[in-house]
Amino acid sequence: MRQGKHLSVTLSKYGFIASFLAAPIILYSVFVVGPYAQAFQLAMTEWRGIGTPKWVGFANFERLFQDEVFWKAIQHHLVLLLALPLITIAIALFFAFMLNVGGGSRGGQRVGVRGSGFYRVVFFFPQVLAVAIIAVLFQTVYRPDESGLINGVLVKLGLDPIFFLINPNLALWSIIGVLVWQAVGFYVVLFSAGMASIPTEIYEAAELDGASRISMFFRVTIPLLWDTLQVAWVYLGIAAFDAFAIVAVLSVDSGGPDGATTVLAMEIYRNAFVYNRYGYASAMGVALFFLTLTFAALTLRVSKRESVEY
């Protein structure tokens, strides 16, 4: 009798939980899992947007691995995967450290540099701007004549203008600079939240031991922020696999000059909506999906370490 009552309570409990989970699971399956499944299916076909898709099996993937443009985009993503997280995290960590604990100790509390509240607003400002607006803004900054913000200063100083987006050797790095400028503010806030959770006593103990600000940064702050850094690296890596909007608006000829800034998302768009090769574009999308998934899994695996307790 008691076992039957216990079973009834258990079923009632899990039934109640399932009733709340049913709607989100259904919505997720329809609007997330469903489109992914359709993309995988479409990648096995040849389809121009009208008529019945023609089943071609793995032909699109065989063609993909022989496509020079695909491999050029992969090379650009590798540069982005190294440069974007490294530069963004380094700058954001420095700013967050200075804004939270760089001002020393006042009244028994670690404080940031003078004016840190104002700097937080300034650093976060790019986050409230749409990506397209940022790209248009930097078109003015990078303009190759004296009407550009940077080249206007160089011309007045008697120097030759720099062709940021026209020179194939500079174009990708110019776009990386925009991506870093856009992302830093968010990670300053993220790292600031992490630093706020570090007990003040740890910094005070390090200070009593004679640790400098640089020593506290590398031996206290970074080890205790490791989990946050891990998350930041994954987020920035995923951003490096995208960068579509910035490249589409800012680059010459949408990925130029001569493909110097093209990325996979740009090639997916071009194949689908310019060349009407939807099956081939879906194959690129599937490749991008697995590349992103592999990167996230490897990053979490490689950067895994024992948590620091305090």
CSV table of C-alpha atoms in Angstrom, one decimal:
chain,number,residue,atom,x,y,z
A,1,MET,CA,0.0,0.0,0.0
A,2,ARG,CA,2.8,2.4,1.0
A,3,GLN,CA,4.8,1.5,-2.1
A,4,GLY,CA,1.8,2.1,-4.4
A,5,LYS,CA,1.3,5.5,-2.7
A,6,HIS,CA,5.0,6.4,-3.2
A,7,LEU,CA,4.8,5.4,-6.8
A,8,SER,CA,1.8,7.5,-7.4
A,9,VAL,CA,3.5,10.5,-5.8
A,10,THR,CA,6.6,10.0,-7.9
A,11,LEU,CA,4.6,9.7,-11.2
A,12,SER,CA,2.6,12.8,-10.2
A,13,LYS,CA,5.9,14.7,-9.5
A,14,TYR,CA,7.5,13.8,-12.8
A,15,GLY,CA,4.2,14.4,-14.7
A,16,PHE,CA,4.1,17.9,-13.3
A,17,ILE,CA,7.7,18.5,-14.4
A,18,ALA,CA,7.0,17.0,-17.8
A,19,SER,CA,4.0,19.3,-18.3
A,20,PHE,CA,6.3,22.3,-18.0
A,21,LEU,CA,9.1,20.9,-20.2
A,22,ALA,CA,6.8,19.7,-23.0
A,23,ALA,CA,6.1,23.1,-24.6
A,24,PRO,CA,9.8,24.3,-24.6
A,25,ILE,CA,11.0,20.9,-26.0
A,26,ILE,CA,8.4,21.0,-28.7
A,27,LEU,CA,9.2,24.6,-29.7
A,28,TYR,CA,13.0,23.8,-29.7
A,29,SER,CA,12.4,20.7,-31.8
A,30,VAL,CA,10.3,22.6,-34.3
A,31,PHE,CA,12.3,25.8,-34.6
A,32,VAL,CA,15.9,24.6,-33.9
A,33,VAL,CA,16.3,20.8,-34.4
A,34,GLY,CA,13.9,20.8,-37.4
A,35,PRO,CA,15.8,23.4,-39.5
A,36,TYR,CA,19.1,21.7,-38.7
A,37,ALA,CA,17.7,18.3,-39.9
A,38,GLN,CA,16.3,20.0,-43.1
A,39,ALA,CA,19.7,21.6,-43.8
A,40,PHE,CA,21.5,18.2,-43.5
A,41,GLN,CA,18.9,16.7,-45.9
A,42,LEU,CA,19.2,19.6,-48.3
A,43,ALA,CA,23.0,19.3,-48.3
A,44,MET,CA,22.5,15.9,-50.0
A,45,THR,CA,20.6,17.4,-52.9
A,46,GLU,CA,21.1,19.7,-55.9
A,47,TRP,CA,18.4,22.3,-55.7
A,48,ARG,CA,18.1,25.8,-57.2
A,49,GLY,CA,15.2,27.0,-55.1
A,50,ILE,CA,12.4,25.8,-57.4
A,51,GLY,CA,11.2,22.4,-58.4
A,52,THR,CA,12.0,19.1,-56.7
A,53,PRO,CA,15.5,18.7,-55.1
A,54,LYS,CA,17.7,16.1,-56.9
A,55,TRP,CA,19.4,13.6,-54.5
A,56,VAL,CA,23.1,13.6,-55.1
A,57,GLY,CA,24.4,12.0,-51.9
A,58,PHE,CA,27.8,13.3,-50.7
A,59,ALA,CA,28.6,15.0,-54.1
A,60,ASN,CA,28.3,18.5,-52.6
A,61,PHE,CA,30.8,17.6,-49.8
A,62,GLU,CA,33.2,16.1,-52.3
A,63,ARG,CA,33.0,19.3,-54.3
A,64,LEU,CA,33.3,21.3,-51.1
A,65,PHE,CA,36.7,19.8,-50.2
A,66,GLN,CA,38.0,20.6,-53.7
A,67,ASP,CA,36.8,24.3,-53.5
A,68,GLU,CA,39.7,26.7,-53.2
A,69,VAL,CA,37.4,29.5,-51.9
A,70,PHE,CA,36.2,27.2,-49.1
A,71,TRP,CA,39.7,26.5,-48.0
A,72,LYS,CA,40.6,30.2,-48.2
A,73,ALA,CA,37.6,30.9,-45.9
A,74,ILE,CA,38.9,28.2,-43.5
A,75,GLN,CA,42.3,29.9,-43.4
A,76,HIS,CA,40.7,33.2,-42.5
A,77,HIS,CA,38.7,31.5,-39.7
A,78,LEU,CA,41.9,30.1,-38.3
A,79,VAL,CA,43.4,33.6,-38.2
A,80,LEU,CA,40.2,34.9,-36.6
A,81,LEU,CA,40.2,32.0,-34.1
A,82,LEU,CA,43.7,32.9,-32.9
A,83,ALA,CA,43.6,36.7,-33.1
A,84,LEU,CA,40.1,37.6,-32.0
A,85,PRO,CA,40.0,35.7,-28.7
A,86,LEU,CA,43.6,36.5,-27.8
A,87,ILE,CA,43.4,40.2,-28.4
A,88,THR,CA,39.9,40.7,-27.0
A,89,ILE,CA,40.5,38.7,-23.8
A,90,ALA,CA,43.9,40.4,-23.2
A,91,ILE,CA,42.4,43.9,-23.6
A,92,ALA,CA,39.2,43.1,-21.7
A,93,LEU,CA,41.2,41.5,-18.8
A,94,PHE,CA,43.5,44.5,-18.5
A,95,PHE,CA,40.6,47.0,-18.5
A,96,ALA,CA,38.5,44.9,-16.1
A,97,PHE,CA,41.4,44.5,-13.7
A,98,MET,CA,42.1,48.3,-13.7
A,99,LEU,CA,38.4,49.1,-13.3
A,100,ASN,CA,37.8,46.8,-10.4
A,101,VAL,CA,41.0,46.3,-8.4
A,102,GLY,CA,43.6,48.4,-10.1
A,103,GLY,CA,43.1,51.4,-7.8
A,104,GLY,CA,44.4,49.8,-4.7
A,105,SER,CA,42.6,49.4,-1.3
A,106,ARG,CA,40.4,52.1,0.2
A,107,GLY,CA,38.5,51.6,3.4
A,108,GLY,CA,39.3,47.9,3.4
A,109,GLN,CA,37.9,47.4,-0.1
A,110,ARG,CA,39.6,46.9,-3.5
A,111,VAL,CA,38.6,49.7,-5.9
A,112,GLY,CA,39.2,50.5,-9.5
A,113,VAL,CA,41.1,53.5,-11.0
A,114,ARG,CA,39.6,56.9,-10.7
A,115,GLY,CA,36.6,57.4,-13.0
A,116,SER,CA,36.1,53.7,-13.4
A,117,GLY,CA,32.3,54.1,-13.5
A,118,PHE,CA,32.5,56.4,-16.5
A,119,TYR,CA,35.0,54.1,-18.3
A,120,ARG,CA,32.6,51.1,-17.9
A,121,VAL,CA,29.9,53.0,-19.8
A,122,VAL,CA,32.4,54.0,-22.5
A,123,PHE,CA,33.7,50.5,-23.0
A,124,PHE,CA,30.2,49.0,-23.1
A,125,PHE,CA,28.9,51.5,-25.6
A,126,PRO,CA,29.7,49.5,-28.7
A,127,GLN,CA,27.4,46.7,-27.4
A,128,VAL,CA,24.3,48.9,-27.8
A,129,LEU,CA,25.0,49.6,-31.5
A,130,ALA,CA,23.8,47.3,-34.2
A,131,VAL,CA,26.5,45.4,-36.1
A,132,ALA,CA,25.5,47.1,-39.4
A,133,ILE,CA,25.9,50.6,-37.8
A,134,ILE,CA,29.3,49.6,-36.5
A,135,ALA,CA,30.4,48.5,-40.0
A,136,VAL,CA,29.1,51.7,-41.6
A,137,LEU,CA,30.9,53.7,-38.8
A,138,PHE,CA,34.2,52.1,-39.6
A,139,GLN,CA,33.7,52.6,-43.3
A,140,THR,CA,34.2,56.3,-42.4
A,141,VAL,CA,37.2,55.5,-40.1
A,142,TYR,CA,38.9,53.4,-42.8
A,143,ARG,CA,38.1,55.6,-45.8
A,144,PRO,CA,41.2,55.6,-48.0
A,145,ASP,CA,41.3,59.4,-48.6
A,146,GLU,CA,41.6,62.5,-46.4
A,147,SER,CA,37.9,62.2,-45.5
A,148,GLY,CA,38.6,59.1,-43.5
A,149,LEU,CA,39.2,59.5,-39.7
A,150,ILE,CA,42.6,57.8,-39.7
A,151,ASN,CA,43.9,58.9,-43.1
A,152,GLY,CA,42.7,62.4,-42.6
A,153,VAL,CA,45.1,62.7,-39.7
A,154,LEU,CA,47.9,61.0,-41.6
A,155,VAL,CA,47.5,63.3,-44.6
A,156,LYS,CA,47.6,66.4,-42.3
A,157,LEU,CA,50.8,65.0,-40.9
A,158,GLY,CA,52.3,64.7,-44.4
A,159,LEU,CA,52.1,60.9,-44.4
A,160,ASP,CA,50.7,58.7,-47.2
A,161,PRO,CA,47.2,57.3,-46.6
A,162,ILE,CA,46.8,53.6,-45.6
A,163,PHE,CA,44.4,51.5,-47.7
A,164,PHE,CA,43.0,49.4,-44.9
A,165,LEU,CA,40.2,47.6,-46.7
A,166,ILE,CA,41.8,47.7,-50.2
A,167,ASN,CA,45.1,46.2,-49.4
A,168,PRO,CA,44.7,42.4,-49.3
A,169,ASN,CA,47.4,42.2,-46.6
A,170,LEU,CA,45.6,44.6,-44.3
A,171,ALA,CA,41.9,44.0,-45.0
A,172,LEU,CA,41.4,41.0,-42.8
A,173,TRP,CA,43.3,42.6,-39.9
A,174,SER,CA,41.3,45.8,-40.3
A,175,ILE,CA,38.1,43.7,-39.9
A,176,ILE,CA,39.6,41.9,-36.9
A,177,GLY,CA,40.2,45.3,-35.3
A,178,VAL,CA,36.5,46.2,-35.7
A,179,LEU,CA,35.4,42.9,-34.2
A,180,VAL,CA,37.7,43.4,-31.2
A,181,TRP,CA,36.5,47.0,-30.7
A,182,GLN,CA,32.9,45.7,-30.8
A,183,ALA,CA,33.5,42.8,-28.4
A,184,VAL,CA,35.8,44.2,-25.7
A,185,GLY,CA,33.1,46.1,-23.7
A,186,PHE,CA,31.0,42.9,-23.2
A,187,TYR,CA,34.0,41.0,-21.9
A,188,VAL,CA,35.0,43.8,-19.6
A,189,VAL,CA,31.6,43.5,-18.0
A,190,LEU,CA,31.9,39.7,-17.9
A,191,PHE,CA,35.3,39.7,-16.3
A,192,SER,CA,34.3,42.5,-13.9
A,193,ALA,CA,31.5,40.3,-12.6
A,194,GLY,CA,33.9,37.5,-12.1
A,195,MET,CA,36.4,39.7,-10.3
A,196,ALA,CA,33.6,41.0,-8.0
A,197,SER,CA,33.2,37.4,-6.7
A,198,ILE,CA,36.8,37.1,-5.7
A,199,PRO,CA,37.1,37.8,-1.9
A,200,THR,CA,39.0,40.9,-1.0
A,201,GLU,CA,41.0,39.0,1.6
A,202,ILE,CA,42.9,37.2,-1.2
A,203,TYR,CA,44.1,40.4,-2.7
A,204,GLU,CA,45.0,41.8,0.8
A,205,ALA,CA,47.0,38.6,1.6
A,206,ALA,CA,48.9,38.9,-1.7
A,207,GLU,CA,49.5,42.6,-1.0
A,208,LEU,CA,50.9,41.8,2.4
A,209,ASP,CA,53.2,39.2,0.8
A,210,GLY,CA,54.6,42.0,-1.3
A,211,ALA,CA,52.9,41.1,-4.6
A,212,SER,CA,52.8,43.9,-7.2
A,213,ARG,CA,49.8,44.6,-9.3
A,214,ILE,CA,51.3,42.6,-12.2
A,215,SER,CA,51.9,39.6,-9.9
A,216,MET,CA,48.3,39.8,-8.5
A,217,PHE,CA,47.0,39.9,-12.0
A,218,PHE,CA,48.8,36.8,-13.2
A,219,ARG,CA,48.9,34.8,-9.9
A,220,VAL,CA,45.5,35.7,-8.4
A,221,THR,CA,43.1,37.2,-10.9
A,222,ILE,CA,43.7,34.9,-13.9
A,223,PRO,CA,43.6,31.6,-12.0
A,224,LEU,CA,40.4,32.5,-10.1
A,225,LEU,CA,38.8,33.7,-13.4
A,226,TRP,CA,39.8,30.6,-15.4
A,227,ASP,CA,36.2,29.3,-15.8
A,228,THR,CA,35.1,32.7,-17.1
A,229,LEU,CA,38.0,32.9,-19.4
A,230,GLN,CA,37.1,29.5,-20.8
A,231,VAL,CA,33.6,30.6,-21.5
A,232,ALA,CA,34.8,33.8,-23.1
A,233,TRP,CA,37.2,31.9,-25.4
A,234,VAL,CA,34.3,29.6,-26.6
A,235,TYR,CA,32.0,32.6,-27.2
A,236,LEU,CA,34.7,34.5,-29.2
A,237,GLY,CA,35.5,31.4,-31.2
A,238,ILE,CA,31.9,31.0,-32.2
A,239,ALA,CA,32.0,34.7,-33.1
A,240,ALA,CA,35.1,34.1,-35.2
A,241,PHE,CA,33.1,31.4,-37.2
A,242,ASP,CA,30.5,34.0,-38.0
A,243,ALA,CA,31.6,37.7,-38.7
A,244,PHE,CA,29.1,37.7,-41.6
A,245,ALA,CA,27.6,41.2,-41.0
A,246,ILE,CA,30.9,43.0,-40.6
A,247,VAL,CA,32.4,41.4,-43.6
A,248,ALA,CA,29.3,41.9,-45.8
A,249,VAL,CA,29.1,45.6,-45.0
A,250,LEU,CA,32.7,46.6,-44.5
A,251,SER,CA,34.7,44.6,-47.0
A,252,VAL,CA,35.3,45.4,-50.6
A,253,ASP,CA,33.0,43.4,-52.9
A,254,SER,CA,31.6,41.4,-49.9
A,255,GLY,CA,34.7,39.4,-49.0
A,256,GLY,CA,37.3,41.1,-51.1
A,257,PRO,CA,39.6,42.3,-52.3
A,258,ASP,CA,40.1,39.1,-54.2
A,259,GLY,CA,38.6,37.0,-51.4
A,260,ALA,CA,41.0,38.4,-48.8
A,261,THR,CA,38.3,38.7,-46.2
A,262,THR,CA,35.8,36.1,-47.1
A,263,VAL,CA,34.4,33.8,-44.5
A,264,LEU,CA,32.2,30.7,-44.6
A,265,ALA,CA,29.0,32.6,-43.8
A,266,MET,CA,29.6,34.9,-46.7
A,267,GLU,CA,30.2,32.0,-49.1
A,268,ILE,CA,27.0,30.3,-47.8
A,269,TYR,CA,25.1,33.5,-48.5
A,270,ARG,CA,26.7,34.0,-51.9
A,271,ASN,CA,26.0,30.4,-53.1
A,272,ALA,CA,22.4,30.4,-51.8
A,273,PHE,CA,21.1,33.9,-52.8
A,274,VAL,CA,23.5,34.9,-55.7
A,275,TYR,CA,24.2,31.6,-57.4
A,276,ASN,CA,21.0,29.8,-56.3
A,277,ARG,CA,23.0,26.7,-55.3
A,278,TYR,CA,21.0,25.9,-52.2
A,279,GLY,CA,22.2,22.3,-51.8
A,280,TYR,CA,25.9,23.4,-52.0
A,281,ALA,CA,25.2,26.3,-49.6
A,282,SER,CA,23.6,23.8,-47.1
A,283,ALA,CA,26.7,21.6,-47.4
A,284,MET,CA,28.8,24.6,-46.4
A,285,GLY,CA,26.4,25.2,-43.5
A,286,VAL,CA,26.8,21.7,-42.3
A,287,ALA,CA,30.6,22.0,-42.5
A,288,LEU,CA,30.4,25.2,-40.5
A,289,PHE,CA,28.1,23.6,-37.9
A,290,PHE,CA,30.6,20.7,-37.3
A,291,LEU,CA,33.6,23.1,-37.3
A,292,THR,CA,32.0,25.2,-34.6
A,293,LEU,CA,30.9,22.2,-32.6
A,294,THR,CA,34.4,20.7,-32.8
A,295,PHE,CA,36.1,23.9,-31.8
A,296,ALA,CA,33.8,24.3,-28.7
A,297,ALA,CA,34.3,20.7,-27.6
A,298,LEU,CA,38.1,20.9,-28.1
A,299,THR,CA,38.4,24.2,-26.3
A,300,LEU,CA,36.4,23.0,-23.3
A,301,ARG,CA,38.5,19.8,-23.2
A,302,VAL,CA,41.9,21.4,-23.6
A,303,SER,CA,41.3,24.2,-21.2
A,304,LYS,CA,39.7,22.0,-18.5
A,305,ARG,CA,41.4,22.2,-15.2
A,306,GLU,CA,40.6,21.6,-11.5
A,307,SER,CA,38.4,24.4,-10.1
A,308,VAL,CA,40.0,26.7,-7.5
A,309,GLU,CA,38.2,26.9,-4.3
A,310,TYR,CA,38.4,29.8,-1.9
